Amino acid sequence: MKVIWLISIFCLGLSGAAVSSVRTLERTDGTQLTYYFDAPEVAQFPILILLQGSTCRSSFPLYEMVAPTARSQGIATLVIEKRGLTQDSVQCPQEYLLSNTFNDRILDHLTVISELRRAESRWNKKAGWAGGSEGGVIASLTAHLIPETSALLLFSSA
């Protein structure tokens, strides 16, 4: 049952209007960590955490595609932007090329989840992870560190 809601979100994720909830945190090194979060207007919600592969493109289109459908199903969506990228990135920035590592992406997810624990009182403390390619690797390396994890779905990861 837990995996079914993840799969249904991906299958239905092509509908809905654009969503734009951009949030930022400061990393311990002083750089900006950007993430996209959309929560439904329900009393309690689980969070779907989506992880894109290693491509040097913004994760925002993935978030924008899935968040409206997830919201309509009572599920929040979280997508963390890879280091150095923004919604408007057209070229691969130096920060991404020099600093985008597995450890960096894992730490970013741990940081954001910690913030959501503090800030999102309506979160029911259930999280489903879905990642493809390198995003699947990062999801599998991170999900077990998060006690709220209730599902993990990997697409073509190696």
PDB file of C-alpha atoms in Angstrom:
ATOM      1  CA  MET A   1       0.000   0.000   0.000  1.00  0.00           C
ATOM      2  CA  LYS A   2       2.817   2.421   0.848  1.00  0.00           C
ATOM      3  CA  VAL A   3       4.442   2.023  -2.546  1.00  0.00           C
ATOM      4  CA  ILE A   4       1.098   2.385  -4.328  1.00  0.00           C
ATOM      5  CA  TRP A   5       0.724   6.060  -3.382  1.00  0.00           C
ATOM      6  CA  LEU A   6       4.257   6.744  -4.656  1.00  0.00           C
ATOM      7  CA  ILE A   7       3.588   5.039  -7.967  1.00  0.00           C
ATOM      8  CA  SER A   8       0.214   6.750  -8.346  1.00  0.00           C
ATOM      9  CA  ILE A   9       1.796  10.155  -7.813  1.00  0.00           C
ATOM     10  CA  PHE A  10       4.311   9.468 -10.593  1.00  0.00           C
ATOM     11  CA  CYS A  11       1.644   8.103 -12.919  1.00  0.00           C
ATOM     12  CA  LEU A  12      -0.686  11.024 -12.266  1.00  0.00           C
ATOM     13  CA  GLY A  13       2.017  13.659 -11.974  1.00  0.00           C
ATOM     14  CA  LEU A  14       1.430  15.183 -15.370  1.00  0.00           C
ATOM     15  CA  SER A  15      -1.614  17.213 -14.357  1.00  0.00           C
ATOM     16  CA  GLY A  16      -2.194  20.328 -12.319  1.00  0.00           C
ATOM     17  CA  ALA A  17      -1.208  23.956 -12.245  1.00  0.00           C
ATOM     18  CA  ALA A  18       2.256  25.251 -11.518  1.00  0.00           C
ATOM     19  CA  VAL A  19       3.340  25.264  -7.897  1.00  0.00           C
ATOM     20  CA  SER A  20       5.954  27.595  -6.531  1.00  0.00           C
ATOM     21  CA  SER A  21       7.050  27.256  -2.933  1.00  0.00           C
ATOM     22  CA  VAL A  22      10.761  27.973  -2.872  1.00  0.00           C
ATOM     23  CA  ARG A  23      12.506  27.850   0.487  1.00  0.00           C
ATOM     24  CA  THR A  24      16.110  28.327   1.473  1.00  0.00           C
ATOM     25  CA  LEU A  25      18.414  27.400   4.328  1.00  0.00           C
ATOM     26  CA  GLU A  26      22.059  28.179   4.932  1.00  0.00           C
ATOM     27  CA  ARG A  27      24.503  25.288   4.784  1.00  0.00           C
ATOM     28  CA  THR A  28      27.235  25.027   7.405  1.00  0.00           C
ATOM     29  CA  ASP A  29      29.709  26.341   4.798  1.00  0.00           C
ATOM     30  CA  GLY A  30      27.605  29.497   4.339  1.00  0.00           C
ATOM     31  CA  THR A  31      26.208  28.614   0.899  1.00  0.00           C
ATOM     32  CA  GLN A  32      22.495  28.642   0.161  1.00  0.00           C
ATOM     33  CA  LEU A  33      20.515  25.398   0.099  1.00  0.00           C
ATOM     34  CA  THR A  34      17.344  25.723  -1.979  1.00  0.00           C
ATOM     35  CA  TYR A  35      14.409  23.367  -1.737  1.00  0.00           C
ATOM     36  CA  TYR A  36      10.872  23.211  -3.033  1.00  0.00           C
ATOM     37  CA  PHE A  37       8.097  22.220  -0.645  1.00  0.00           C
ATOM     38  CA  ASP A  38       4.367  22.044  -1.189  1.00  0.00           C
ATOM     39  CA  ALA A  39       1.929  20.879   1.500  1.00  0.00           C
ATOM     40  CA  PRO A  40      -1.770  20.148   1.098  1.00  0.00           C
ATOM     41  CA  GLU A  41      -4.436  21.867   3.195  1.00  0.00           C
ATOM     42  CA  VAL A  42      -5.182  18.825   5.349  1.00  0.00           C
ATOM     43  CA  ALA A  43      -4.806  18.188   9.079  1.00  0.00           C
ATOM     44  CA  GLN A  44      -1.979  15.652   8.656  1.00  0.00           C
ATOM     45  CA  PHE A  45       0.081  14.773   5.594  1.00  0.00           C
ATOM     46  CA  PRO A  46       2.942  12.460   4.562  1.00  0.00           C
ATOM     47  CA  ILE A  47       5.834  13.820   2.501  1.00  0.00           C
ATOM     48  CA  LEU A  48       6.934  12.499  -0.887  1.00  0.00           C
ATOM     49  CA  ILE A  49      10.656  13.221  -1.332  1.00  0.00           C
ATOM     50  CA  LEU A  50      11.734  13.211  -4.980  1.00  0.00           C
ATOM     51  CA  LEU A  51      15.374  12.944  -6.034  1.00  0.00           C
ATOM     52  CA  GLN A  52      16.611  13.670  -9.540  1.00  0.00           C
ATOM     53  CA  GLY A  53      19.727  12.087 -11.015  1.00  0.00           C
ATOM     54  CA  SER A  54      23.106  13.724 -11.556  1.00  0.00           C
ATOM     55  CA  THR A  55      22.128  15.839 -14.543  1.00  0.00           C
ATOM     56  CA  CYS A  56      23.176  19.466 -14.294  1.00  0.00           C
ATOM     57  CA  ARG A  57      19.616  20.780 -14.546  1.00  0.00           C
ATOM     58  CA  SER A  58      17.268  22.258 -12.008  1.00  0.00           C
ATOM     59  CA  SER A  59      15.012  19.846 -10.126  1.00  0.00           C
ATOM     60  CA  PHE A  60      12.206  22.416 -10.213  1.00  0.00           C
ATOM     61  CA  PRO A  61      10.428  20.960 -13.291  1.00  0.00           C
ATOM     62  CA  LEU A  62      10.128  17.601 -11.485  1.00  0.00           C
ATOM     63  CA  TYR A  63       8.656  19.334  -8.446  1.00  0.00           C
ATOM     64  CA  GLU A  64       6.337  21.442 -10.587  1.00  0.00           C
ATOM     65  CA  MET A  65       5.084  18.352 -12.414  1.00  0.00           C
ATOM     66  CA  VAL A  66       4.351  16.184  -9.345  1.00  0.00           C
ATOM     67  CA  ALA A  67       3.370  18.629  -6.569  1.00  0.00           C
ATOM     68  CA  PRO A  68      -0.155  19.543  -7.786  1.00  0.00           C
ATOM     69  CA  THR A  69      -1.235  15.898  -8.026  1.00  0.00           C
ATOM     70  CA  ALA A  70       0.403  14.983  -4.720  1.00  0.00           C
ATOM     71  CA  ARG A  71      -1.344  17.933  -3.058  1.00  0.00           C
ATOM     72  CA  SER A  72      -4.699  16.794  -4.427  1.00  0.00           C
ATOM     73  CA  GLN A  73      -4.067  13.396  -2.787  1.00  0.00           C
ATOM     74  CA  GLY A  74      -3.191  14.923   0.599  1.00  0.00           C
ATOM     75  CA  ILE A  75       0.553  14.414   0.156  1.00  0.00           C
ATOM     76  CA  ALA A  76       3.279  17.054   0.512  1.00  0.00           C
ATOM     77  CA  THR A  77       6.122  17.179  -2.009  1.00  0.00           C
ATOM     78  CA  LEU A  78       9.775  17.895  -1.239  1.00  0.00           C
ATOM     79  CA  VAL A  79      12.498  18.345  -3.841  1.00  0.00           C
ATOM     80  CA  ILE A  80      15.951  19.625  -2.906  1.00  0.00           C
ATOM     81  CA  GLU A  81      17.883  21.533  -5.542  1.00  0.00           C
ATOM     82  CA  LYS A  82      21.388  20.299  -6.264  1.00  0.00           C
ATOM     83  CA  ARG A  83      24.200  22.578  -5.141  1.00  0.00           C
ATOM     84  CA  GLY A  84      24.693  25.640  -7.326  1.00  0.00           C
ATOM     85  CA  LEU A  85      21.569  25.179  -9.441  1.00  0.00           C
ATOM     86  CA  THR A  86      18.502  27.407  -9.569  1.00  0.00           C
ATOM     87  CA  GLN A  87      15.232  27.323 -11.494  1.00  0.00           C
ATOM     88  CA  ASP A  88      16.847  29.683 -13.997  1.00  0.00           C
ATOM     89  CA  SER A  89      20.163  27.858 -14.489  1.00  0.00           C
ATOM     90  CA  VAL A  90      21.040  27.596 -18.169  1.00  0.00           C
ATOM     91  CA  GLN A  91      24.677  26.612 -17.791  1.00  0.00           C
ATOM     92  CA  CYS A  92      26.276  24.216 -15.362  1.00  0.00           C
ATOM     93  CA  PRO A  93      27.664  26.423 -12.558  1.00  0.00           C
ATOM     94  CA  GLN A  94      31.146  25.989 -11.119  1.00  0.00           C
ATOM     95  CA  GLU A  95      29.685  25.354  -7.643  1.00  0.00           C
ATOM     96  CA  TYR A  96      27.838  22.302  -8.986  1.00  0.00           C
ATOM     97  CA  LEU A  97      30.895  20.986 -10.844  1.00  0.00           C
ATOM     98  CA  LEU A  98      33.184  21.338  -7.821  1.00  0.00           C
ATOM     99  CA  SER A  99      30.912  20.478  -4.907  1.00  0.00           C
ATOM    100  CA  ASN A 100      27.969  18.293  -5.938  1.00  0.00           C
ATOM    101  CA  THR A 101      28.799  14.983  -4.219  1.00  0.00           C
ATOM    102  CA  PHE A 102      26.828  12.103  -2.710  1.00  0.00           C
ATOM    103  CA  ASN A 103      27.785  13.260   0.788  1.00  0.00           C
ATOM    104  CA  ASP A 104      26.707  16.824  -0.011  1.00  0.00           C
ATOM    105  CA  ARG A 105      23.317  15.711  -1.305  1.00  0.00           C
ATOM    106  CA  ILE A 106      22.780  13.392   1.683  1.00  0.00           C
ATOM    107  CA  LEU A 107      23.668  16.190   4.123  1.00  0.00           C
ATOM    108  CA  ASP A 108      21.305  18.578   2.312  1.00  0.00           C
ATOM    109  CA  HIS A 109      18.443  16.085   2.735  1.00  0.00           C
ATOM    110  CA  LEU A 110      19.227  15.548   6.414  1.00  0.00           C
ATOM    111  CA  THR A 111      19.315  19.321   6.930  1.00  0.00           C
ATOM    112  CA  VAL A 112      15.972  19.934   5.231  1.00  0.00           C
ATOM    113  CA  ILE A 113      14.250  17.010   6.972  1.00  0.00           C
ATOM    114  CA  SER A 114      15.483  18.391  10.298  1.00  0.00           C
ATOM    115  CA  GLU A 115      14.006  21.790   9.407  1.00  0.00           C
ATOM    116  CA  LEU A 116      10.674  20.235   8.387  1.00  0.00           C
ATOM    117  CA  ARG A 117      10.489  18.333  11.686  1.00  0.00           C
ATOM    118  CA  ARG A 118      10.756  21.692  13.433  1.00  0.00           C
ATOM    119  CA  ALA A 119       8.578  23.793  11.153  1.00  0.00           C
ATOM    120  CA  GLU A 120       5.816  21.537   9.796  1.00  0.00           C
ATOM    121  CA  SER A 121       3.488  20.586  12.658  1.00  0.00           C
ATOM    122  CA  ARG A 122       0.978  19.012  10.240  1.00  0.00           C
ATOM    123  CA  TRP A 123       3.537  16.493   8.951  1.00  0.00           C
ATOM    124  CA  ASN A 124       2.378  13.049  10.115  1.00  0.00           C
ATOM    125  CA  LYS A 125       6.026  11.905  10.311  1.00  0.00           C
ATOM    126  CA  LYS A 126       5.772   9.561   7.327  1.00  0.00           C
ATOM    127  CA  ALA A 127       8.068  10.009   4.347  1.00  0.00           C
ATOM    128  CA  GLY A 128       8.259   8.204   1.032  1.00  0.00           C
ATOM    129  CA  TRP A 129      11.395   8.503  -1.089  1.00  0.00           C
ATOM    130  CA  ALA A 130      11.471   8.193  -4.876  1.00  0.00           C
ATOM    131  CA  GLY A 131      14.612   8.657  -6.915  1.00  0.00           C
ATOM    132  CA  GLY A 132      15.965   7.844 -10.328  1.00  0.00           C
ATOM    133  CA  SER A 133      19.511   7.247 -11.474  1.00  0.00           C
ATOM    134  CA  GLU A 134      21.877   8.993  -9.037  1.00  0.00           C
ATOM    135  CA  GLY A 135      18.793  10.257  -7.174  1.00  0.00           C
ATOM    136  CA  GLY A 136      17.918   6.629  -6.439  1.00  0.00           C
ATOM    137  CA  VAL A 137      21.373   6.033  -5.014  1.00  0.00           C
ATOM    138  CA  ILE A 138      21.084   9.132  -2.819  1.00  0.00           C
ATOM    139  CA  ALA A 139      17.577   8.077  -1.716  1.00  0.00           C
ATOM    140  CA  SER A 140      18.788   4.595  -0.774  1.00  0.00           C
ATOM    141  CA  LEU A 141      21.759   6.010   1.148  1.00  0.00           C
ATOM    142  CA  THR A 142      19.616   8.568   2.986  1.00  0.00           C
ATOM    143  CA  ALA A 143      16.216   6.946   3.607  1.00  0.00           C
ATOM    144  CA  HIS A 144      17.488   4.569   6.285  1.00  0.00           C
ATOM    145  CA  LEU A 145      18.910   7.536   8.232  1.00  0.00           C
ATOM    146  CA  ILE A 146      15.436   9.087   8.519  1.00  0.00           C
ATOM    147  CA  PRO A 147      13.179   7.302  11.038  1.00  0.00           C
ATOM    148  CA  GLU A 148      10.085   8.744   9.331  1.00  0.00           C
ATOM    149  CA  THR A 149      10.800   6.709   6.167  1.00  0.00           C
ATOM    150  CA  SER A 150       7.900   4.425   5.307  1.00  0.00           C
ATOM    151  CA  ALA A 151       8.606   3.730   1.606  1.00  0.00           C
ATOM    152  CA  LEU A 152      11.502   3.797  -0.841  1.00  0.00           C
ATOM    153  CA  LEU A 153      11.074   3.604  -4.622  1.00  0.00           C
ATOM    154  CA  LEU A 154      14.108   3.495  -6.920  1.00  0.00           C
ATOM    155  CA  PHE A 155      14.133   3.914 -10.688  1.00  0.00           C
ATOM    156  CA  SER A 156      17.068   2.668 -12.762  1.00  0.00           C
ATOM    157  CA  SER A 157      19.693   3.167 -10.078  1.00  0.00           C
ATOM    158  CA  ALA A 158      23.070   1.519 -10.090  1.00  0.00           C
TER     159      ALA A 158
END
